[in-house]
Structures are given as structure tokens and as C-alpha cells.
PDB file of C-alpha atoms in Angstrom:
ATOM      1  CA  MET A   1      33.282 -85.437  73.990  1.00 93.00           C
ATOM      2  CA  ARG A   2      35.602 -85.902  76.976  1.00 94.00           C
ATOM      3  CA  VAL A   3      36.444 -82.497  78.445  1.00 96.00           C
ATOM      4  CA  LEU A   4      39.135 -82.023  81.087  1.00 95.00           C
ATOM      5  CA  VAL A   5      38.949 -78.848  83.181  1.00 96.00           C
ATOM      6  CA  VAL A   6      42.204 -77.852  84.864  1.00 95.00           C
ATOM      7  CA  GLY A   7      41.347 -76.388  88.268  1.00 89.00           C
ATOM      8  CA  HIS A   8      38.257 -76.738  90.432  1.00 85.00           C
ATOM      9  CA  GLY A   9      37.615 -73.216  91.738  1.00 87.00           C
ATOM     10  CA  PRO A  10      34.468 -71.123  91.164  1.00 89.00           C
ATOM     11  CA  VAL A  11      35.095 -70.487  87.439  1.00 92.00           C
ATOM     12  CA  ALA A  12      35.854 -74.171  86.809  1.00 93.00           C
ATOM     13  CA  ARG A  13      32.654 -75.155  88.599  1.00 92.00           C
ATOM     14  CA  VAL A  14      30.453 -72.744  86.658  1.00 93.00           C
ATOM     15  CA  LEU A  15      32.106 -73.998  83.476  1.00 95.00           C
ATOM     16  CA  ALA A  16      31.476 -77.632  84.389  1.00 95.00           C
ATOM     17  CA  THR A  17      27.800 -77.041  85.208  1.00 94.00           C
ATOM     18  CA  SER A  18      27.310 -75.077  81.981  1.00 94.00           C
ATOM     19  CA  LEU A  19      28.379 -77.877  79.623  1.00 96.00           C
ATOM     20  CA  ALA A  20      25.893 -80.211  77.951  1.00 96.00           C
ATOM     21  CA  ASP A  21      25.162 -83.516  79.689  1.00 94.00           C
ATOM     22  CA  SER A  22      26.358 -85.390  76.602  1.00 96.00           C
ATOM     23  CA  HIS A  23      29.966 -84.461  77.445  1.00 96.00           C
ATOM     24  CA  ARG A  24      31.991 -86.298  80.057  1.00 94.00           C
ATOM     25  CA  VAL A  25      33.650 -83.665  82.243  1.00 95.00           C
ATOM     26  CA  GLY A  26      36.625 -84.176  84.533  1.00 94.00           C
ATOM     27  CA  PHE A  27      38.625 -82.037  86.944  1.00 94.00           C
ATOM     28  CA  ALA A  28      42.400 -82.485  86.956  1.00 91.00           C
ATOM     29  CA  VAL A  29      43.666 -83.093  90.495  1.00 83.00           C
ATOM     30  CA  ARG A  30      47.136 -83.796  91.859  1.00 78.00           C
ATOM     31  CA  GLU A  31      45.979 -86.629  94.116  1.00 78.00           C
ATOM     32  CA  ARG A  32      42.623 -88.281  93.596  1.00 80.00           C
ATOM     33  CA  THR A  33      40.899 -88.989  96.904  1.00 81.00           C
ATOM     34  CA  GLU A  34      37.570 -90.043  95.354  1.00 84.00           C
ATOM     35  CA  ASP A  35      36.285 -91.016  91.924  1.00 88.00           C
ATOM     36  CA  SER A  36      33.879 -88.143  91.340  1.00 91.00           C
ATOM     37  CA  LEU A  37      32.588 -84.871  92.756  1.00 91.00           C
ATOM     38  CA  LEU A  38      29.043 -83.464  92.772  1.00 91.00           C
ATOM     39  CA  VAL A  39      29.454 -79.873  91.589  1.00 91.00           C
ATOM     40  CA  SER A  40      26.747 -77.332  92.394  1.00 88.00           C
ATOM     41  CA  THR A  41      26.470 -73.663  91.398  1.00 88.00           C
ATOM     42  CA  SER A  42      23.752 -71.009  91.604  1.00 84.00           C
ATOM     43  CA  ARG A  43      23.267 -67.593  90.083  1.00 80.00           C
ATOM     44  CA  LEU A  44      22.239 -64.491  92.043  1.00 72.00           C
ATOM     45  CA  ARG A  45      20.365 -61.630  90.421  1.00 65.00           C
ATOM     46  CA  ILE A  46      19.765 -58.104  91.675  1.00 56.00           C
ATOM     47  CA  ALA A  47      16.673 -57.924  93.930  1.00 51.00           C
ATOM     48  CA  ARG A  48      15.815 -61.547  93.165  1.00 58.00           C
ATOM     49  CA  PRO A  49      16.458 -64.774  95.052  1.00 56.00           C
ATOM     50  CA  ALA A  50      19.065 -67.235  93.853  1.00 58.00           C
ATOM     51  CA  ARG A  51      18.015 -69.420  90.973  1.00 64.00           C
ATOM     52  CA  ARG A  52      17.788 -73.174  91.448  1.00 66.00           C
ATOM     53  CA  ALA A  53      21.246 -74.669  91.753  1.00 79.00           C
ATOM     54  CA  GLU A  54      22.736 -76.384  88.712  1.00 87.00           C
ATOM     55  CA  GLN A  55      24.493 -79.650  89.404  1.00 91.00           C
ATOM     56  CA  ARG A  56      26.525 -82.290  87.657  1.00 93.00           C
ATOM     57  CA  ARG A  57      28.783 -85.108  88.727  1.00 93.00           C
ATOM     58  CA  VAL A  58      32.361 -84.560  87.579  1.00 94.00           C
ATOM     59  CA  ALA A  59      35.066 -87.215  87.309  1.00 92.00           C
ATOM     60  CA  LEU A  60      38.302 -86.578  89.193  1.00 92.00           C
ATOM     61  CA  THR A  61      41.414 -87.523  87.266  1.00 88.00           C
ATOM     62  CA  THR A  62      45.139 -87.333  87.907  1.00 81.00           C
ATOM     63  CA  ALA A  63      47.491 -85.647  85.466  1.00 67.00           C
ATOM     64  CA  GLY A  64      48.715 -88.917  84.008  1.00 65.00           C
ATOM     65  CA  GLU A  65      45.365 -90.153  82.677  1.00 74.00           C
ATOM     66  CA  PRO A  66      45.160 -89.681  78.868  1.00 78.00           C
ATOM     67  CA  GLY A  67      42.217 -89.782  76.477  1.00 84.00           C
ATOM     68  CA  TRP A  68      40.697 -86.304  76.786  1.00 92.00           C
ATOM     69  CA  ASP A  69      39.375 -84.678  73.602  1.00 95.00           C
ATOM     70  CA  LEU A  70      39.587 -81.117  74.893  1.00 96.00           C
ATOM     71  CA  VAL A  71      41.401 -79.494  77.810  1.00 96.00           C
ATOM     72  CA  ILE A  72      40.301 -76.133  79.240  1.00 97.00           C
ATOM     73  CA  SER A  73      42.608 -74.615  81.842  1.00 96.00           C
ATOM     74  CA  THR A  74      41.257 -72.209  84.443  1.00 95.00           C
ATOM     75  CA  ALA A  75      44.832 -71.969  85.733  1.00 93.00           C
ATOM     76  CA  SER A  76      47.542 -70.029  83.944  1.00 94.00           C
ATOM     77  CA  PRO A  77      49.140 -71.960  81.071  1.00 95.00           C
ATOM     78  CA  ALA A  78      52.432 -71.006  82.721  1.00 93.00           C
ATOM     79  CA  SER A  79      51.537 -72.772  86.009  1.00 92.00           C
ATOM     80  CA  PRO A  80      53.482 -75.964  86.843  1.00 90.00           C
ATOM     81  CA  GLY A  81      52.039 -79.024  85.133  1.00 91.00           C
ATOM     82  CA  VAL A  82      49.487 -77.178  82.983  1.00 93.00           C
ATOM     83  CA  ALA A  83      51.541 -77.404  79.784  1.00 93.00           C
ATOM     84  CA  GLU A  84      51.698 -81.194  80.249  1.00 91.00           C
ATOM     85  CA  LEU A  85      47.904 -81.387  80.599  1.00 91.00           C
ATOM     86  CA  LEU A  86      47.349 -79.167  77.570  1.00 92.00           C
ATOM     87  CA  GLY A  87      49.613 -81.490  75.577  1.00 90.00           C
ATOM     88  CA  GLN A  88      47.202 -84.410  75.978  1.00 83.00           C
ATOM     89  CA  ALA A  89      44.231 -83.179  73.889  1.00 93.00           C
ATOM     90  CA  ALA A  90      43.398 -82.426  70.269  1.00 94.00           C
ATOM     91  CA  VAL A  91      41.864 -79.058  71.248  1.00 97.00           C
ATOM     92  CA  VAL A  92      43.140 -76.759  74.007  1.00 97.00           C
ATOM     93  CA  ALA A  93      41.695 -73.675  75.666  1.00 98.00           C
ATOM     94  CA  ALA A  94      42.143 -71.402  78.675  1.00 98.00           C
ATOM     95  CA  VAL A  95      40.167 -68.731  80.505  1.00 97.00           C
ATOM     96  CA  THR A  96      43.076 -66.277  80.607  1.00 96.00           C
ATOM     97  CA  GLN A  97      42.968 -62.650  79.460  1.00 96.00           C
ATOM     98  CA  VAL A  98      46.673 -62.055  80.114  1.00 97.00           C
ATOM     99  CA  PRO A  99      48.399 -61.282  76.771  1.00 98.00           C
ATOM    100  CA  SER A 100      51.585 -63.268  77.461  1.00 97.00           C
ATOM    101  CA  GLU A 101      49.529 -66.279  78.602  1.00 97.00           C
ATOM    102  CA  VAL A 102      47.457 -66.126  75.413  1.00 98.00           C
ATOM    103  CA  GLU A 103      50.687 -66.166  73.407  1.00 98.00           C
ATOM    104  CA  LEU A 104      51.949 -69.127  75.456  1.00 97.00           C
ATOM    105  CA  LEU A 105      48.682 -70.997  74.857  1.00 97.00           C
ATOM    106  CA  ARG A 106      49.041 -70.401  71.117  1.00 97.00           C
ATOM    107  CA  GLU A 107      52.632 -71.665  71.273  1.00 97.00           C
ATOM    108  CA  LEU A 108      51.688 -74.771  73.283  1.00 96.00           C
ATOM    109  CA  ALA A 109      48.843 -75.561  70.869  1.00 97.00           C
ATOM    110  CA  GLY A 110      51.135 -75.616  67.831  1.00 96.00           C
ATOM    111  CA  ASP A 111      49.083 -76.941  64.921  1.00 96.00           C
ATOM    112  CA  ARG A 112      46.122 -77.890  67.113  1.00 97.00           C
ATOM    113  CA  PRO A 113      42.960 -75.752  67.404  1.00 97.00           C
ATOM    114  CA  TRP A 114      43.040 -73.492  70.461  1.00 98.00           C
ATOM    115  CA  GLY A 115      40.878 -70.827  72.003  1.00 98.00           C
ATOM    116  CA  LEU A 116      39.744 -68.805  74.992  1.00 98.00           C
ATOM    117  CA  ALA A 117      36.653 -69.334  77.153  1.00 97.00           C
ATOM    118  CA  VAL A 118      36.474 -66.134  79.194  1.00 96.00           C
ATOM    119  CA  PRO A 119      33.936 -65.844  82.040  1.00 93.00           C
ATOM    120  CA  GLY A 120      31.405 -63.019  81.914  1.00 88.00           C
ATOM    121  CA  PHE A 121      30.613 -63.122  85.628  1.00 83.00           C
ATOM    122  CA  CYS A 122      31.970 -62.764  89.136  1.00 80.00           C
ATOM    123  CA  ALA A 123      31.891 -65.870  91.309  1.00 77.00           C
ATOM    124  CA  GLY A 124      33.042 -66.850  94.740  1.00 70.00           C
ATOM    125  CA  GLY A 125      32.719 -69.385  97.517  1.00 66.00           C
ATOM    126  CA  ALA A 126      33.407 -73.082  97.895  1.00 61.00           C
ATOM    127  CA  ASP A 127      29.900 -73.719  96.528  1.00 64.00           C
ATOM    128  CA  PRO A 128      29.942 -70.739  94.196  1.00 66.00           C
ATOM    129  CA  ALA A 129      27.191 -68.295  93.579  1.00 66.00           C
ATOM    130  CA  TRP A 130      27.817 -66.187  90.490  1.00 72.00           C
ATOM    131  CA  TRP A 131      26.671 -62.757  89.392  1.00 69.00           C
ATOM    132  CA  TRP A 132      26.644 -60.199  86.610  1.00 66.00           C
ATOM    133  CA  SER A 133      26.547 -62.331  83.487  1.00 64.00           C
ATOM    134  CA  PRO A 134      24.945 -60.122  80.803  1.00 64.00           C
ATOM    135  CA  ALA A 135      21.642 -61.709  79.789  1.00 62.00           C
ATOM    136  CA  ARG A 136      22.366 -65.447  79.893  1.00 72.00           C
ATOM    137  CA  VAL A 137      25.891 -65.323  78.460  1.00 86.00           C
ATOM    138  CA  ARG A 138      28.306 -67.095  80.766  1.00 92.00           C
ATOM    139  CA  PHE A 139      31.437 -67.338  78.630  1.00 96.00           C
ATOM    140  CA  THR A 140      32.873 -65.436  75.680  1.00 96.00           C
ATOM    141  CA  VAL A 141      34.773 -67.757  73.367  1.00 98.00           C
ATOM    142  CA  ALA A 142      37.453 -66.648  70.926  1.00 98.00           C
ATOM    143  CA  GLY A 143      40.276 -68.049  68.826  1.00 97.00           C
ATOM    144  CA  PRO A 144      40.480 -70.758  66.142  1.00 97.00           C
ATOM    145  CA  ALA A 145      38.594 -73.306  68.286  1.00 98.00           C
ATOM    146  CA  SER A 146      35.703 -70.968  69.161  1.00 97.00           C
ATOM    147  CA  ALA A 147      33.087 -72.976  67.214  1.00 97.00           C
ATOM    148  CA  ARG A 148      34.065 -76.185  69.033  1.00 96.00           C
ATOM    149  CA  LEU A 149      34.024 -74.414  72.374  1.00 97.00           C
ATOM    150  CA  ARG A 150      30.539 -73.022  71.760  1.00 97.00           C
ATOM    151  CA  SER A 151      29.284 -76.486  70.892  1.00 96.00           C
ATOM    152  CA  LEU A 152      30.140 -77.679  74.419  1.00 97.00           C
ATOM    153  CA  PHE A 153      27.538 -75.591  76.217  1.00 96.00           C
ATOM    154  CA  ALA A 154      24.139 -76.910  77.193  1.00 95.00           C
ATOM    155  CA  ARG A 155      22.386 -73.888  75.663  1.00 93.00           C
ATOM    156  CA  PRO A 156      23.535 -71.673  72.765  1.00 91.00           C
ATOM    157  CA  GLY A 157      22.791 -68.519  74.771  1.00 92.00           C
ATOM    158  CA  TRP A 158      25.291 -69.458  77.449  1.00 94.00           C
ATOM    159  CA  SER A 159      28.240 -68.516  75.221  1.00 95.00           C
ATOM    160  CA  ARG A 160      29.030 -66.022  72.497  1.00 95.00           C
ATOM    161  CA  ALA A 161      31.811 -65.921  69.926  1.00 97.00           C
ATOM    162  CA  ALA A 162      34.052 -62.869  69.594  1.00 97.00           C
ATOM    163  CA  PRO A 163      37.282 -61.865  67.832  1.00 97.00           C
ATOM    164  CA  LEU A 164      40.422 -62.812  69.748  1.00 97.00           C
ATOM    165  CA  ALA A 165      41.138 -59.190  70.718  1.00 97.00           C
ATOM    166  CA  ALA A 166      37.673 -58.620  72.236  1.00 96.00           C
ATOM    167  CA  PRO A 167      38.035 -60.389  75.622  1.00 96.00           C
ATOM    168  CA  LEU A 168      41.561 -58.996  75.989  1.00 97.00           C
ATOM    169  CA  VAL A 169      40.329 -55.451  75.355  1.00 97.00           C
ATOM    170  CA  SER A 170      37.547 -56.071  77.872  1.00 95.00           C
ATOM    171  CA  ALA A 171      40.112 -57.015  80.519  1.00 96.00           C
ATOM    172  CA  ALA A 172      42.177 -53.976  79.568  1.00 97.00           C
ATOM    173  CA  THR A 173      39.134 -51.833  80.382  1.00 96.00           C
ATOM    174  CA  THR A 174      38.557 -53.140  83.893  1.00 94.00           C
ATOM    175  CA  MET A 175      41.881 -54.448  85.185  1.00 95.00           C
ATOM    176  CA  PRO A 176      43.674 -51.064  85.323  1.00 96.00           C
ATOM    177  CA  VAL A 177      40.852 -49.965  87.639  1.00 95.00           C
ATOM    178  CA  VAL A 178      41.348 -53.140  89.687  1.00 93.00           C
ATOM    179  CA  ALA A 179      45.078 -52.351  89.777  1.00 94.00           C
ATOM    180  CA  GLY A 180      44.215 -48.883  91.096  1.00 95.00           C
ATOM    181  CA  LEU A 181      42.002 -50.442  93.756  1.00 93.00           C
ATOM    182  CA  HIS A 182      44.809 -52.830  94.667  1.00 92.00           C
ATOM    183  CA  ALA A 183      47.216 -49.902  94.998  1.00 92.00           C
ATOM    184  CA  ALA A 184      44.651 -48.157  97.255  1.00 92.00           C
ATOM    185  CA  ASP A 185      44.215 -51.324  99.389  1.00 91.00           C
ATOM    186  CA  PHE A 186      40.720 -51.696  97.888  1.00 91.00           C
ATOM    187  CA  ASP A 187      39.509 -48.413  99.386  1.00 91.00           C
ATOM    188  CA  LEU A 188      36.836 -47.350  96.880  1.00 91.00           C
ATOM    189  CA  LYS A 189      36.858 -43.710  98.000  1.00 91.00           C
ATOM    190  CA  ALA A 190      40.613 -43.476  97.501  1.00 91.00           C
ATOM    191  CA  ALA A 191      40.326 -45.124  94.084  1.00 92.00           C
ATOM    192  CA  ARG A 192      37.622 -42.659  93.032  1.00 93.00           C
ATOM    193  CA  ARG A 193      40.073 -39.827  93.667  1.00 94.00           C
ATOM    194  CA  SER A 194      42.321 -41.428  91.021  1.00 95.00           C
ATOM    195  CA  ALA A 195      39.540 -41.872  88.447  1.00 96.00           C
ATOM    196  CA  ARG A 196      41.212 -39.708  85.805  1.00 96.00           C
ATOM    197  CA  GLN A 197      44.528 -41.551  86.030  1.00 96.00           C
ATOM    198  CA  LEU A 198      42.796 -44.932  86.001  1.00 97.00           C
ATOM    199  CA  ALA A 199      40.749 -43.945  82.950  1.00 98.00           C
ATOM    200  CA  VAL A 200      43.927 -42.921  81.107  1.00 98.00           C
ATOM    201  CA  ALA A 201      45.615 -46.197  82.114  1.00 98.00           C
ATOM    202  CA  ALA A 202      42.626 -48.192  80.831  1.00 98.00           C
ATOM    203  CA  THR A 203      42.648 -46.218  77.590  1.00 98.00           C
ATOM    204  CA  GLN A 204      46.365 -46.990  77.127  1.00 98.00           C
ATOM    205  CA  ALA A 205      45.835 -50.687  77.899  1.00 98.00           C
ATOM    206  CA  ARG A 206      42.932 -50.991  75.443  1.00 98.00           C
ATOM    207  CA  ALA A 207      44.969 -49.333  72.686  1.00 98.00           C
ATOM    208  CA  VAL A 208      48.046 -51.551  73.096  1.00 98.00           C
ATOM    209  CA  VAL A 209      45.975 -54.766  73.251  1.00 98.00           C
ATOM    210  CA  ALA A 210      44.083 -53.809  70.101  1.00 97.00           C
ATOM    211  CA  ALA A 211      47.398 -53.119  68.353  1.00 97.00           C
ATOM    212  CA  GLY A 212      48.943 -56.377  69.553  1.00 97.00           C
ATOM    213  CA  PHE A 213      45.990 -58.670  68.761  1.00 97.00           C
ATOM    214  CA  GLY A 214      44.527 -57.128  65.631  1.00 94.00           C
ATOM    215  CA  GLY A 215      41.483 -55.385  67.059  1.00 92.00           C
ATOM    216  CA  PRO A 216      39.956 -52.073  65.919  1.00 93.00           C
ATOM    217  CA  SER A 217      41.133 -48.913  67.633  1.00 92.00           C
ATOM    218  CA  PRO A 218      38.997 -48.691  70.805  1.00 94.00           C
ATOM    219  CA  ARG A 219      37.346 -45.607  72.240  1.00 95.00           C
ATOM    220  CA  PRO A 220      38.978 -43.915  75.230  1.00 97.00           C
ATOM    221  CA  VAL A 221      37.697 -44.671  78.720  1.00 97.00           C
ATOM    222  CA  ARG A 222      36.128 -41.627  80.330  1.00 97.00           C
ATOM    223  CA  PRO A 223      36.881 -40.704  83.966  1.00 96.00           C
ATOM    224  CA  ARG A 224      33.147 -40.290  84.578  1.00 96.00           C
ATOM    225  CA  ALA A 225      32.635 -43.933  83.614  1.00 95.00           C
ATOM    226  CA  VAL A 226      35.247 -45.043  86.155  1.00 95.00           C
ATOM    227  CA  LEU A 227      33.677 -42.833  88.832  1.00 95.00           C
ATOM    228  CA  ALA A 228      30.220 -44.183  88.053  1.00 93.00           C
ATOM    229  CA  ALA A 229      31.382 -47.815  88.223  1.00 90.00           C
ATOM    230  CA  LEU A 230      33.120 -47.311  91.565  1.00 91.00           C
ATOM    231  CA  ALA A 231      30.124 -45.447  93.012  1.00 90.00           C
ATOM    232  CA  VAL A 232      27.216 -47.475  91.616  1.00 86.00           C
ATOM    233  CA  LEU A 233      28.499 -51.044  91.871  1.00 81.00           C
ATOM    234  CA  PRO A 234      28.642 -51.353  95.706  1.00 81.00           C
ATOM    235  CA  PRO A 235      24.971 -50.490  96.427  1.00 82.00           C
ATOM    236  CA  LEU A 236      23.675 -52.539  93.488  1.00 74.00           C
ATOM    237  CA  ALA A 237      25.696 -55.716  93.840  1.00 73.00           C
ATOM    238  CA  PRO A 238      24.151 -58.589  95.827  1.00 70.00           C
ATOM    239  CA  PHE A 239      27.463 -59.055  97.661  1.00 73.00           C
ATOM    240  CA  ASP A 240      30.022 -57.038  99.609  1.00 80.00           C
ATOM    241  CA  VAL A 241      32.029 -55.461  96.774  1.00 80.00           C
ATOM    242  CA  PRO A 242      35.150 -54.325  98.700  1.00 81.00           C
ATOM    243  CA  ASP A 243      35.330 -57.694 100.471  1.00 83.00           C
ATOM    244  CA  TYR A 244      34.956 -59.614  97.202  1.00 81.00           C
ATOM    245  CA  LEU A 245      37.577 -57.474  95.444  1.00 82.00           C
ATOM    246  CA  ARG A 246      40.017 -57.829  98.315  1.00 84.00           C
ATOM    247  CA  ARG A 247      39.556 -61.601  98.591  1.00 82.00           C
ATOM    248  CA  HIS A 248      39.576 -62.301  94.855  1.00 78.00           C
ATOM    249  CA  PHE A 249      42.035 -59.803  93.380  1.00 80.00           C
ATOM    250  CA  GLY A 250      44.042 -59.252  96.561  1.00 76.00           C
ATOM    251  CA  GLY A 251      45.369 -62.786  96.210  1.00 75.00           C
ATOM    252  CA  HIS A 252      46.107 -62.360  92.511  1.00 74.00           C
ATOM    253  CA  GLY A 253      48.585 -59.497  92.702  1.00 82.00           C
ATOM    254  CA  PRO A 254      51.179 -61.335  90.555  1.00 88.00           C
ATOM    255  CA  GLN A 255      48.631 -61.811  87.758  1.00 89.00           C
ATOM    256  CA  THR A 256      47.672 -58.106  87.874  1.00 92.00           C
ATOM    257  CA  VAL A 257      51.353 -57.163  87.731  1.00 94.00           C
ATOM    258  CA  ARG A 258      51.852 -59.570  84.801  1.00 95.00           C
ATOM    259  CA  MET A 259      49.035 -57.900  82.882  1.00 96.00           C
ATOM    260  CA  LEU A 260      50.470 -54.450  83.531  1.00 97.00           C
ATOM    261  CA  ARG A 261      53.919 -55.595  82.365  1.00 98.00           C
ATOM    262  CA  ASP A 262      52.422 -57.190  79.268  1.00 98.00           C
ATOM    263  CA  TRP A 263      50.575 -53.993  78.367  1.00 98.00           C
ATOM    264  CA  VAL A 264      53.711 -51.902  78.866  1.00 98.00           C
ATOM    265  CA  GLY A 265      55.658 -54.341  76.683  1.00 98.00           C
ATOM    266  CA  LEU A 266      53.018 -54.238  73.930  1.00 98.00           C
ATOM    267  CA  GLY A 267      53.004 -50.450  74.071  1.00 98.00           C
ATOM    268  CA  ARG A 268      56.752 -50.255  73.621  1.00 97.00           C
ATOM    269  CA  ARG A 269      56.595 -52.801  70.794  1.00 97.00           C
ATOM    270  CA  HIS A 270      53.996 -50.758  68.938  1.00 97.00           C
ATOM    271  CA  GLY A 271      55.245 -47.295  69.873  1.00 98.00           C
ATOM    272  CA  LEU A 272      52.203 -46.402  71.986  1.00 98.00           C
ATOM    273  CA  PRO A 273      52.115 -44.433  75.272  1.00 98.00           C
ATOM    274  CA  THR A 274      52.118 -46.409  78.537  1.00 98.00           C
ATOM    275  CA  GLY A 275      53.016 -43.776  81.151  1.00 97.00           C
ATOM    276  CA  GLU A 276      50.004 -44.287  83.425  1.00 97.00           C
ATOM    277  CA  LEU A 277      50.357 -48.070  83.163  1.00 98.00           C
ATOM    278  CA  GLU A 278      54.004 -47.828  84.204  1.00 97.00           C
ATOM    279  CA  GLU A 279      53.030 -45.683  87.183  1.00 96.00           C
ATOM    280  CA  LEU A 280      50.416 -48.243  88.237  1.00 95.00           C
ATOM    281  CA  LEU A 281      52.997 -51.003  87.867  1.00 95.00           C
ATOM    282  CA  GLN A 282      55.138 -49.274  90.498  1.00 94.00           C
ATOM    283  CA  GLN A 283      52.192 -49.052  92.927  1.00 92.00           C
ATOM    284  CA  VAL A 284      50.687 -52.565  92.814  1.00 90.00           C
ATOM    285  CA  PRO A 285      52.245 -55.073  95.238  1.00 82.00           C
ATOM    286  CA  ALA A 286      53.269 -58.272  93.453  1.00 69.00           C
TER     287      ALA A 286
END
């Protein structure tokens, strides 16, 4: 199968090196300066050295080149030019967990199979090292095309299938906390002082996403869980947590704001409370 990956950042690179060798993989680029790119990634584990790097050679292709069987976008489906790329394949997918972007992907797909391939890790760097994938799972796949997406990976354990609501509820658990960190300029101590409010915001976000995407009613997020995550993650992680959060999420303020707006909109549509989400929305810089 010919698989086109839109974007070539850390998530795109882990995705490319996770796919089976039988697939031809390409990165979409605006201007091709070479024919191919050797992509390398490695995984870091707590108290263990990095695993051997995984590599593959990836074709570089401009937007106008047709013939791809499946397109996976690591950029927002709303980004300029992405809709055109998604229109070229029989199967389309994205890594997004933003509700409005999921709806746009479904709209762009029309009658074609579509799905999500959501990363279960943190990754950074030009030659990315990645962390925190539970067991060996690298991506959670969901949506009508989930079976086809799972078939792409080199090993079955590198992906898992889930209902469509599941990865969106997962994001609704963590991203309100990230929004709180963003509002506190990624000061973990300041964010811990807001643990109760952030837990309520996450609870509201989980409830509205479940209502909007057909998931079961989720359990509330406890303030102690938020406190524990903010206190335990920094000493355990094999990287500088505040620096990573500031570099990664600090540059994605508009996406965080979009998620907050989507959750507020879903809450109003389904008659669910969104007060803490609305307060966060006023605090996060776009």
C-alpha cells in the first residue's frame, strides 16, 4: 500500500518508522529538495538507555503527485492544503483529537473510509526520541477505517483499536490540565494550586465529548489525580518536563483554545455544564 503522511515532525516520523516495510511511505512537502529522506527514531524508557534507533527511507512528494492509497495527516485537516491532499486517497486519517477537526475529517471523507491514528507517546527533537507509550502501543486507531489502519503497522502490538469517543475522551482528560499549565506559564507549582478547578474542567470536557461522540458516561477526574500527575511526572520522566511542555504546547495555543471552544460548544449543544472550561478559555493565550 502507498501511504502518504502529511507533515514530517516527530509524530510523523514515529508513524513512518512504525509501518511495515511492505508499504511505500511518503512525506508531503511543499517543495521537494531531494527524492527521499532517511528517517530515524528511538524510544527512551525510564532508567534504561535508549533502544536501538528505528529507520526507514521515506519518499518526499509534492502535493500534486497522485496515486496514494491512504493519506494520514499529522497536521490539522483545517490547515491550508490538507483537504486537497486528503482528497487524493481512497482512505483518509488524521492524528487529531480536536472534536471540530474530527467532524471536518468525517465531512471531507464523504463516502470513503476514514479514521484516527492517535499517538500514545510524547516525542520531540529533529531526530525524535519518544517516551511513555503504554507497553508497546504506539497509536490508538478509531473510526470506520480502524481495521485498515491497524494493518499498516509492522507489529500488531504497536496499535490498538478503540471506539471513536475513546481517544477524544483521553484528550479531554489531559488537555484541560495542559490548558491550566499554559495559563500558569507552565509553572507546575502554580498549576498544582489549581488542581481542583482543573479536575472539574477535565470532568466537564470528558462528559461533553462522550455525549457528542457516543461514548459511555465517564468517571469524574479527581483533584488528587491531577496533583499526583503534576508532582510525580517531573522526577520520573527522562526529559525536562516543564521545558518540553513549554516548547510543545506553548507553540500550540490556538489548538488548545480550539479544543476548549469545541468542548464548550458540545456542552451547550447537549445541555451540560462547562463553567470551568469557559473560565480556562478566558485564561489561555491564543
